[in-house]
């Protein structure tokens, strides 16, 4: 991490600046921000960024292999396989913990924590960057964007990807953002900015209606045809819903005249399920429980994770043999043991050091041969996990972003 901009930011920081920052984020949609925003960006050298990208490039190479679909076919839970052409994963999202280098004390390395073939807070992050730039005096030469992109270029890339190619009649397919009870989701501010920036309305699963192989929703007295779905629906969360919701979800399991961005099956194919198939210095050792003949003797150095969970649900940080024995043997194939990633307290803040992870956003437009990195988010914590429950009544924690600066000889 870069020491000089960190020191200068902390020195210049005022609570009034932070409150102005929050006000700008919330100005368009009061009451929609439902998670804590950290006081500060994370200042990261390009050396560290390139290390993260090297691991991402390795994973992308594996995804592009001809046998990747065959290897990940069993990742999709029974009853949740959505029909239709899967194509490519339009979104590849990689979360890296900032960890101390065991071979070089005082220096940091990235370690992959999670990945997903599923979208993230694209629109909201653009707003957050704007708000920070207008509220703080951020250092020159730093950017949240990657590959020499800027805000306008990223907006155009996302607009083209989310809305699809124009038809012969010079119109784009009608795209909706699909979610379940979007007004109750913590990420709803991103849905609102998605409509503001890209003109894509949010539609609840309960609103859709199937006629033949077509889907419709009702707005302002009209039935509107859905031609393209920007999917934000987590399908395995539907199992806990009412019979009415499950009946609606069953519509999506039938052949439909829609295109997906991205196809729901990629949520499972590119996920924790994939980690045991990979071998890279930036990826902690990961194995399915079903692959063990006996448990490691140092379980305290591992994390137990269910394959099919979201937002950290079901994760056990301090693993014991009792935690594993509580799982039915026929469910071992649905859990992984991952070598523990020890986050370093690398972010100096006025009230004590924070740990952080950085999420790199990759998108894969149809016209490109390989995905491209566009921007990022970061999350700061002073607990054992990155989550609200781990950071209650704490400051300098929550959602943020990394600013990447020139290569530095500082500790990074």
Short mmCIF file of C-alpha atoms in Angstrom, two decimals:
data_model
loop_
_atom_site.label_atom_id
_atom_site.label_comp_id
_atom_site.label_asym_id
_atom_site.label_seq_id
_atom_site.Cartn_x
_atom_site.Cartn_y
_atom_site.Cartn_z
CA UNK A 1 0.00 0.00 0.00
CA UNK A 2 1.19 3.52 -0.73
CA UNK A 3 2.22 5.38 2.40
CA UNK A 4 2.48 8.99 1.21
CA UNK A 5 -1.07 9.48 -0.17
CA UNK A 6 -2.44 7.54 2.80
CA UNK A 7 -0.70 9.85 5.24
CA UNK A 8 -1.79 12.97 3.34
CA UNK A 9 -5.43 11.86 3.12
CA UNK A 10 -5.59 11.14 6.85
CA UNK A 11 -3.98 14.52 7.60
CA UNK A 12 -6.42 16.46 5.40
CA UNK A 13 -9.56 14.50 6.36
CA UNK A 14 -12.45 16.24 8.07
CA UNK A 15 -15.82 14.87 9.15
CA UNK A 16 -17.48 17.65 7.13
CA UNK A 17 -15.85 16.31 3.95
CA UNK A 18 -17.11 12.82 4.73
CA UNK A 19 -20.67 14.02 5.33
CA UNK A 20 -20.55 15.97 2.04
CA UNK A 21 -19.35 12.79 0.32
CA UNK A 22 -22.32 10.82 1.70
CA UNK A 23 -24.75 13.58 0.75
CA UNK A 24 -23.59 13.55 -2.88
CA UNK A 25 -23.96 9.76 -3.07
CA UNK A 26 -27.50 9.91 -1.70
CA UNK A 27 -28.71 13.13 -3.34
CA UNK A 28 -30.41 11.46 -6.30
CA UNK A 29 -32.09 8.71 -4.26
CA UNK A 30 -32.55 9.65 -0.59
CA UNK A 31 -32.95 6.64 1.67
CA UNK A 32 -31.66 4.13 -0.89
CA UNK A 33 -28.13 3.78 0.52
CA UNK A 34 -28.39 0.76 2.81
CA UNK A 35 -24.78 -0.05 3.68
CA UNK A 36 -21.92 1.80 5.32
CA UNK A 37 -19.56 3.80 3.12
CA UNK A 38 -15.96 3.95 4.34
CA UNK A 39 -14.40 7.35 4.91
CA UNK A 40 -11.50 6.73 2.55
CA UNK A 41 -10.36 5.16 -0.70
CA UNK A 42 -7.51 2.64 -0.62
CA UNK A 43 -4.30 3.85 -2.27
CA UNK A 44 -2.69 1.01 -4.21
CA UNK A 45 0.43 0.85 -6.38
CA UNK A 46 0.22 -0.35 -9.96
CA UNK A 47 2.62 -3.15 -8.95
CA UNK A 48 -0.07 -4.57 -6.67
CA UNK A 49 -2.72 -4.11 -9.37
CA UNK A 50 -0.58 -6.03 -11.86
CA UNK A 51 -0.21 -8.91 -9.39
CA UNK A 52 -3.98 -9.14 -9.10
CA UNK A 53 -4.36 -8.99 -12.86
CA UNK A 54 -1.83 -11.79 -13.34
CA UNK A 55 -4.04 -14.12 -11.29
CA UNK A 56 -7.14 -12.92 -13.15
CA UNK A 57 -5.42 -13.59 -16.49
CA UNK A 58 -4.61 -17.14 -15.37
CA UNK A 59 -8.25 -17.78 -14.40
CA UNK A 60 -9.54 -16.29 -17.65
CA UNK A 61 -7.22 -18.61 -19.57
CA UNK A 62 -8.84 -21.57 -17.80
CA UNK A 63 -12.35 -20.28 -18.51
CA UNK A 64 -11.51 -20.05 -22.21
CA UNK A 65 -10.39 -23.71 -22.38
CA UNK A 66 -12.65 -25.92 -24.54
CA UNK A 67 -13.33 -28.31 -21.64
CA UNK A 68 -14.29 -25.65 -19.05
CA UNK A 69 -18.04 -26.17 -19.53
CA UNK A 70 -17.64 -29.93 -19.12
CA UNK A 71 -15.54 -29.50 -15.96
CA UNK A 72 -18.11 -27.20 -14.37
CA UNK A 73 -21.30 -28.90 -15.48
CA UNK A 74 -21.99 -30.28 -12.00
CA UNK A 75 -21.62 -26.81 -10.45
CA UNK A 76 -25.24 -25.98 -11.31
CA UNK A 77 -27.59 -27.27 -8.59
CA UNK A 78 -30.33 -29.68 -9.54
CA UNK A 79 -33.44 -27.83 -10.65
CA UNK A 80 -31.63 -24.52 -11.18
CA UNK A 81 -30.18 -25.04 -14.65
CA UNK A 82 -31.62 -22.35 -16.91
CA UNK A 83 -32.08 -23.43 -20.55
CA UNK A 84 -30.83 -21.55 -23.58
CA UNK A 85 -27.40 -20.66 -24.95
CA UNK A 86 -25.03 -19.76 -22.12
CA UNK A 87 -22.51 -18.04 -24.36
CA UNK A 88 -19.68 -16.43 -22.47
CA UNK A 89 -19.69 -14.96 -18.96
CA UNK A 90 -20.27 -11.26 -19.58
CA UNK A 91 -19.06 -10.50 -16.04
CA UNK A 92 -16.05 -11.90 -14.20
CA UNK A 93 -15.64 -10.47 -10.72
CA UNK A 94 -12.57 -11.20 -8.58
CA UNK A 95 -12.16 -10.42 -4.86
CA UNK A 96 -8.62 -10.19 -3.46
CA UNK A 97 -7.57 -9.89 0.15
CA UNK A 98 -4.60 -7.63 0.92
CA UNK A 99 -2.23 -9.96 2.75
CA UNK A 100 1.27 -9.71 4.18
CA UNK A 101 3.88 -11.45 2.03
CA UNK A 102 5.21 -14.34 4.18
CA UNK A 103 8.50 -14.17 2.30
CA UNK A 104 8.91 -10.42 2.69
CA UNK A 105 7.61 -8.98 5.98
CA UNK A 106 6.19 -5.50 5.60
CA UNK A 107 5.22 -6.05 1.95
CA UNK A 108 1.81 -7.10 0.67
CA UNK A 109 0.47 -9.61 -1.83
CA UNK A 110 -3.03 -10.21 -3.19
CA UNK A 111 -4.80 -13.49 -2.44
CA UNK A 112 -8.01 -14.45 -4.21
CA UNK A 113 -10.93 -14.82 -1.80
CA UNK A 114 -13.93 -15.18 -4.10
CA UNK A 115 -14.90 -14.90 -7.75
CA UNK A 116 -18.24 -14.82 -9.51
CA UNK A 117 -19.68 -14.92 -12.98
CA UNK A 118 -22.27 -12.37 -11.92
CA UNK A 119 -22.55 -8.58 -12.04
CA UNK A 120 -21.65 -6.25 -9.21
CA UNK A 121 -22.30 -2.60 -8.30
CA UNK A 122 -21.28 -1.16 -11.67
CA UNK A 123 -23.51 1.90 -11.72
CA UNK A 124 -23.24 2.75 -8.02
CA UNK A 125 -19.45 2.64 -8.12
CA UNK A 126 -19.40 5.24 -10.88
CA UNK A 127 -21.44 7.52 -8.65
CA UNK A 128 -19.19 6.82 -5.67
CA UNK A 129 -16.07 7.76 -7.65
CA UNK A 130 -17.72 11.06 -8.67
CA UNK A 131 -18.78 11.82 -5.10
CA UNK A 132 -15.30 11.20 -3.68
CA UNK A 133 -13.58 13.26 -6.37
CA UNK A 134 -15.89 16.20 -5.66
CA UNK A 135 -15.74 15.99 -1.86
CA UNK A 136 -12.09 15.21 -1.17
CA UNK A 137 -8.77 16.50 -2.44
CA UNK A 138 -7.61 13.27 -4.04
CA UNK A 139 -4.00 12.96 -5.27
CA UNK A 140 -3.24 13.66 -8.91
CA UNK A 141 -2.22 10.71 -11.06
CA UNK A 142 -4.50 8.21 -9.29
CA UNK A 143 -7.53 6.53 -10.86
CA UNK A 144 -10.11 3.85 -10.00
CA UNK A 145 -10.18 2.83 -13.67
CA UNK A 146 -8.02 0.22 -15.40
CA UNK A 147 -6.56 -0.17 -18.91
CA UNK A 148 -6.38 3.60 -19.49
CA UNK A 149 -10.15 3.86 -19.28
CA UNK A 150 -12.07 6.78 -17.81
CA UNK A 151 -15.62 7.32 -16.60
CA UNK A 152 -17.12 8.04 -20.01
CA UNK A 153 -15.44 5.08 -21.69
CA UNK A 154 -16.55 2.74 -18.92
CA UNK A 155 -20.12 4.04 -19.13
CA UNK A 156 -20.13 3.39 -22.88
CA UNK A 157 -18.71 -0.12 -22.48
CA UNK A 158 -21.35 -0.94 -19.87
CA UNK A 159 -24.18 0.64 -21.86
CA UNK A 160 -23.32 -1.39 -24.96
CA UNK A 161 -22.94 -4.59 -22.95
CA UNK A 162 -26.07 -4.26 -20.81
CA UNK A 163 -28.40 -3.02 -23.54
CA UNK A 164 -27.17 -5.21 -26.39
CA UNK A 165 -26.60 -4.64 -30.06
CA UNK A 166 -28.98 -2.66 -32.19
CA UNK A 167 -31.44 -4.57 -34.35
CA UNK A 168 -31.81 -4.10 -38.14
CA UNK A 169 -34.47 -1.46 -37.45
CA UNK A 170 -31.86 0.59 -35.53
CA UNK A 171 -33.38 -0.12 -32.12
CA UNK A 172 -31.86 -1.91 -29.17
CA UNK A 173 -33.63 -4.83 -27.49
CA UNK A 174 -35.68 -3.80 -24.48
CA UNK A 175 -33.58 -4.70 -21.43
CA UNK A 176 -34.73 -5.01 -17.82
CA UNK A 177 -32.81 -5.53 -14.62
CA UNK A 178 -34.37 -8.60 -13.01
CA UNK A 179 -34.33 -8.99 -9.23
CA UNK A 180 -36.55 -10.33 -6.44
CA UNK A 181 -38.19 -7.63 -4.29
CA UNK A 182 -35.63 -5.04 -5.44
CA UNK A 183 -36.95 -2.40 -3.06
CA UNK A 184 -35.80 -4.60 -0.14
CA UNK A 185 -32.29 -5.34 -1.43
CA UNK A 186 -29.28 -3.65 0.19
CA UNK A 187 -27.93 -3.04 -3.32
CA UNK A 188 -31.05 -1.20 -4.50
CA UNK A 189 -29.13 2.07 -4.91
CA UNK A 190 -27.20 0.38 -7.72
CA UNK A 191 -30.46 -0.56 -9.45
CA UNK A 192 -31.59 3.06 -9.32
CA UNK A 193 -28.32 4.34 -10.77
CA UNK A 194 -28.49 1.63 -13.44
CA UNK A 195 -31.75 3.14 -14.65
CA UNK A 196 -30.44 6.70 -14.32
CA UNK A 197 -27.24 6.03 -16.29
CA UNK A 198 -28.39 3.37 -18.77
CA UNK A 199 -32.17 3.64 -18.95
CA UNK A 200 -32.66 0.05 -17.78
CA UNK A 201 -35.75 -0.35 -15.54
CA UNK A 202 -35.77 -2.73 -12.59
CA UNK A 203 -38.43 -5.43 -12.68
CA UNK A 204 -39.32 -7.78 -9.85
CA UNK A 205 -39.61 -11.48 -10.62
CA UNK A 206 -43.19 -11.35 -9.31
CA UNK A 207 -44.13 -8.86 -12.06
CA UNK A 208 -43.28 -10.96 -15.11
CA UNK A 209 -45.87 -12.75 -17.21
CA UNK A 210 -45.26 -15.41 -19.85
CA UNK A 211 -47.19 -15.52 -23.14
CA UNK A 212 -45.98 -18.28 -25.40
CA UNK A 213 -42.20 -18.05 -25.21
CA UNK A 214 -42.21 -14.32 -24.50
CA UNK A 215 -42.01 -12.44 -21.19
CA UNK A 216 -43.85 -9.23 -20.36
CA UNK A 217 -44.18 -6.81 -17.44
CA UNK A 218 -46.78 -4.10 -16.83
CA UNK A 219 -45.93 -0.38 -16.52
CA UNK A 220 -48.09 2.72 -16.82
CA UNK A 221 -51.05 0.79 -18.18
CA UNK A 222 -49.04 -1.08 -20.82
CA UNK A 223 -47.68 -4.60 -21.25
CA UNK A 224 -44.02 -4.28 -22.22
CA UNK A 225 -42.08 -7.04 -23.93
CA UNK A 226 -38.83 -8.17 -22.26
CA UNK A 227 -36.19 -8.97 -24.87
CA UNK A 228 -33.02 -8.93 -22.77
CA UNK A 229 -32.48 -9.63 -19.06
CA UNK A 230 -29.73 -8.02 -17.03
CA UNK A 231 -29.85 -10.69 -14.37
CA UNK A 232 -29.36 -9.73 -10.70
CA UNK A 233 -31.43 -12.64 -9.40
CA UNK A 234 -29.63 -15.19 -7.18
CA UNK A 235 -31.42 -18.36 -8.15
CA UNK A 236 -30.45 -20.52 -5.17
CA UNK A 237 -32.06 -17.95 -2.85
CA UNK A 238 -35.43 -18.81 -4.38
CA UNK A 239 -35.64 -22.08 -2.45
CA UNK A 240 -36.61 -20.16 0.70
CA UNK A 241 -39.37 -18.17 -0.97
CA UNK A 242 -43.12 -18.61 -1.05
CA UNK A 243 -44.91 -20.96 -3.43
CA UNK A 244 -46.00 -17.96 -5.52
CA UNK A 245 -42.41 -16.81 -6.01
CA UNK A 246 -41.25 -20.33 -6.83
CA UNK A 247 -44.00 -20.59 -9.44
CA UNK A 248 -42.79 -17.35 -11.01
CA UNK A 249 -39.19 -18.60 -10.98
CA UNK A 250 -40.30 -21.73 -12.82
CA UNK A 251 -41.13 -19.52 -15.81
CA UNK A 252 -37.41 -18.85 -16.24
CA UNK A 253 -36.66 -22.57 -16.45
CA UNK A 254 -38.62 -22.85 -19.69
CA UNK A 255 -37.49 -22.01 -23.24
CA UNK A 256 -37.81 -18.25 -23.68
CA UNK A 257 -37.31 -15.70 -26.44
CA UNK A 258 -34.90 -13.61 -24.36
CA UNK A 259 -31.17 -13.04 -24.22
CA UNK A 260 -29.34 -12.99 -20.89
CA UNK A 261 -26.58 -10.73 -19.70
CA UNK A 262 -25.16 -12.80 -18.23
CA UNK A 263 -26.72 -16.26 -18.43
CA UNK A 264 -27.67 -17.39 -14.89
CA UNK A 265 -25.70 -20.65 -15.15
CA UNK A 266 -22.45 -18.69 -15.04
CA UNK A 267 -23.19 -17.73 -11.43
CA UNK A 268 -22.40 -21.35 -10.55
CA UNK A 269 -19.78 -22.20 -13.16
CA UNK A 270 -17.53 -19.31 -12.15
CA UNK A 271 -17.69 -19.45 -8.37
CA UNK A 272 -16.26 -21.20 -5.33
CA UNK A 273 -16.92 -24.42 -7.23
CA UNK A 274 -14.15 -23.50 -9.68
CA UNK A 275 -11.45 -22.79 -7.08
CA UNK A 276 -10.38 -26.43 -6.53
CA UNK A 277 -9.70 -26.66 -10.29
CA UNK A 278 -7.13 -23.85 -10.15
CA UNK A 279 -3.47 -23.63 -9.17
CA UNK A 280 -1.81 -20.23 -9.01
CA UNK A 281 0.32 -18.36 -6.44
CA UNK A 282 -2.48 -15.82 -6.04
CA UNK A 283 -5.10 -18.48 -5.20
CA UNK A 284 -5.14 -20.13 -1.76
CA UNK A 285 -5.22 -23.94 -1.73
CA UNK A 286 -8.86 -24.98 -2.04
CA UNK A 287 -10.43 -28.45 -2.03
CA UNK A 288 -13.93 -29.89 -1.87
CA UNK A 289 -14.72 -31.63 1.42
CA UNK A 290 -15.54 -34.72 -0.61
CA UNK A 291 -11.93 -34.84 -1.87
CA UNK A 292 -10.40 -35.35 1.59
CA UNK A 293 -9.58 -38.80 2.99
CA UNK A 294 -8.83 -37.21 6.35
CA UNK A 295 -9.09 -33.66 7.60
CA UNK A 296 -6.02 -31.43 7.89
CA UNK A 297 -4.54 -31.42 11.38
CA UNK A 298 -4.35 -27.62 11.29
CA UNK A 299 -8.01 -26.86 10.61
CA UNK A 300 -7.53 -23.48 12.30
CA UNK A 301 -5.64 -22.44 9.16
CA UNK A 302 -8.62 -23.12 6.89
CA UNK A 303 -12.00 -21.56 6.15
CA UNK A 304 -15.10 -23.68 5.57
CA UNK A 305 -17.46 -22.37 2.91
CA UNK A 306 -20.67 -23.66 1.35
CA UNK A 307 -20.49 -23.60 -2.42
CA UNK A 308 -23.92 -22.12 -2.82
CA UNK A 309 -24.19 -19.06 -0.62
CA UNK A 310 -24.05 -15.33 -1.04
CA UNK A 311 -22.69 -12.40 1.00
CA UNK A 312 -20.70 -14.64 3.35
CA UNK A 313 -23.65 -16.71 4.57
CA UNK A 314 -22.60 -20.01 6.17
CA UNK A 315 -18.86 -19.26 6.15
CA UNK A 316 -16.92 -20.63 9.17
CA UNK A 317 -13.69 -18.75 9.84
CA UNK A 318 -12.35 -20.69 12.85
CA UNK A 319 -12.97 -24.25 11.68
CA UNK A 320 -13.13 -27.21 14.06
CA UNK A 321 -13.74 -30.90 13.35
CA UNK A 322 -17.17 -30.43 14.96
CA UNK A 323 -18.10 -27.92 12.22
CA UNK A 324 -17.34 -30.52 9.56
CA UNK A 325 -19.03 -33.37 11.43
CA UNK A 326 -22.20 -31.27 11.57
CA UNK A 327 -22.43 -31.54 7.77
CA UNK A 328 -24.12 -34.62 6.31
CA UNK A 329 -21.63 -36.71 4.32
CA UNK A 330 -23.77 -36.59 1.19
CA UNK A 331 -23.37 -32.78 1.33
CA UNK A 332 -19.54 -32.79 1.40
CA UNK A 333 -19.54 -32.12 -2.33
CA UNK A 334 -21.27 -28.80 -1.59
CA UNK A 335 -18.55 -27.42 0.72
CA UNK A 336 -14.94 -26.36 0.31
CA UNK A 337 -12.01 -26.06 2.69
CA UNK A 338 -9.87 -23.12 1.68
CA UNK A 339 -6.51 -22.21 3.15
CA UNK A 340 -7.14 -19.19 5.32
CA UNK A 341 -6.30 -15.83 3.83
CA UNK A 342 -4.80 -13.69 6.57
CA UNK A 343 -5.74 -10.11 5.82
CA UNK A 344 -3.04 -7.64 6.81
CA UNK A 345 -3.98 -4.54 8.83
CA UNK A 346 -2.43 -2.56 5.99
CA UNK A 347 -4.66 0.52 5.89
CA UNK A 348 -3.65 3.14 8.46
CA UNK A 349 -6.66 5.11 9.69
CA UNK A 350 -7.01 7.74 12.43
CA UNK A 351 -8.60 5.23 14.83
CA UNK A 352 -6.51 2.15 14.13
CA UNK A 353 -5.50 0.00 11.16
CA UNK A 354 -8.06 -1.56 8.84
CA UNK A 355 -7.95 -4.62 6.62
CA UNK A 356 -9.24 -4.51 3.06
CA UNK A 357 -10.16 -6.47 0.00
CA UNK A 358 -10.28 -5.23 -3.57
CA UNK A 359 -12.79 -6.41 -6.17
CA UNK A 360 -11.71 -6.12 -9.80
CA UNK A 361 -14.50 -5.74 -12.37
CA UNK A 362 -14.00 -7.56 -15.68
CA UNK A 363 -16.54 -7.48 -18.49
CA UNK A 364 -16.62 -9.50 -21.69
CA UNK A 365 -18.32 -7.74 -24.59
CA UNK A 366 -19.44 -10.06 -27.38
CA UNK A 367 -17.14 -8.46 -29.93
CA UNK A 368 -13.96 -9.03 -27.89
CA UNK A 369 -11.89 -12.22 -27.73
CA UNK A 370 -11.08 -11.82 -24.04
CA UNK A 371 -12.53 -10.01 -21.01
CA UNK A 372 -11.24 -6.59 -20.02
CA UNK A 373 -10.75 -5.03 -16.58
CA UNK A 374 -12.60 -1.75 -16.19
CA UNK A 375 -12.70 -0.60 -12.54
CA UNK A 376 -13.05 -1.78 -8.95
CA UNK A 377 -14.52 -1.54 -5.51
CA UNK A 378 -12.92 -2.07 -2.11
CA UNK A 379 -14.25 -3.02 1.29
CA UNK A 380 -12.61 -2.09 4.58
CA UNK A 381 -13.04 -3.99 7.83
CA UNK A 382 -11.77 -4.00 11.40
CA UNK A 383 -13.25 -7.42 12.15
CA UNK A 384 -12.52 -10.98 11.03
CA UNK A 385 -14.83 -10.73 8.03
CA UNK A 386 -15.90 -8.05 5.60
CA UNK A 387 -19.50 -7.55 6.64
CA UNK A 388 -21.84 -5.27 8.55
CA UNK A 389 -22.11 -7.57 11.58
CA UNK A 390 -18.32 -7.58 11.93
CA UNK A 391 -18.05 -3.80 11.86
CA UNK A 392 -20.84 -2.48 14.04
CA UNK A 393 -20.10 0.83 15.74
CA UNK A 394 -16.77 1.15 13.90
CA UNK A 395 -15.52 3.92 11.62
CA UNK A 396 -13.25 3.89 8.57
CA UNK A 397 -14.89 0.65 7.46
CA UNK A 398 -17.39 -0.26 4.76
CA UNK A 399 -17.70 0.10 1.00
CA UNK A 400 -15.05 2.03 -0.87
CA UNK A 401 -12.75 1.73 -3.89
CA UNK A 402 -9.07 1.53 -4.74
CA UNK A 403 -7.17 4.33 -6.41
CA UNK A 404 -4.27 2.99 -8.43
CA UNK A 405 -1.17 5.12 -8.67
CA UNK A 406 2.17 4.97 -10.39
CA UNK A 407 4.57 2.13 -9.52
CA UNK A 408 6.25 2.99 -6.24
CA UNK A 409 9.28 1.80 -4.34
CA UNK A 410 7.25 2.13 -1.18
CA UNK A 411 5.97 -1.00 0.58
CA UNK A 412 3.36 -2.44 -1.73
#
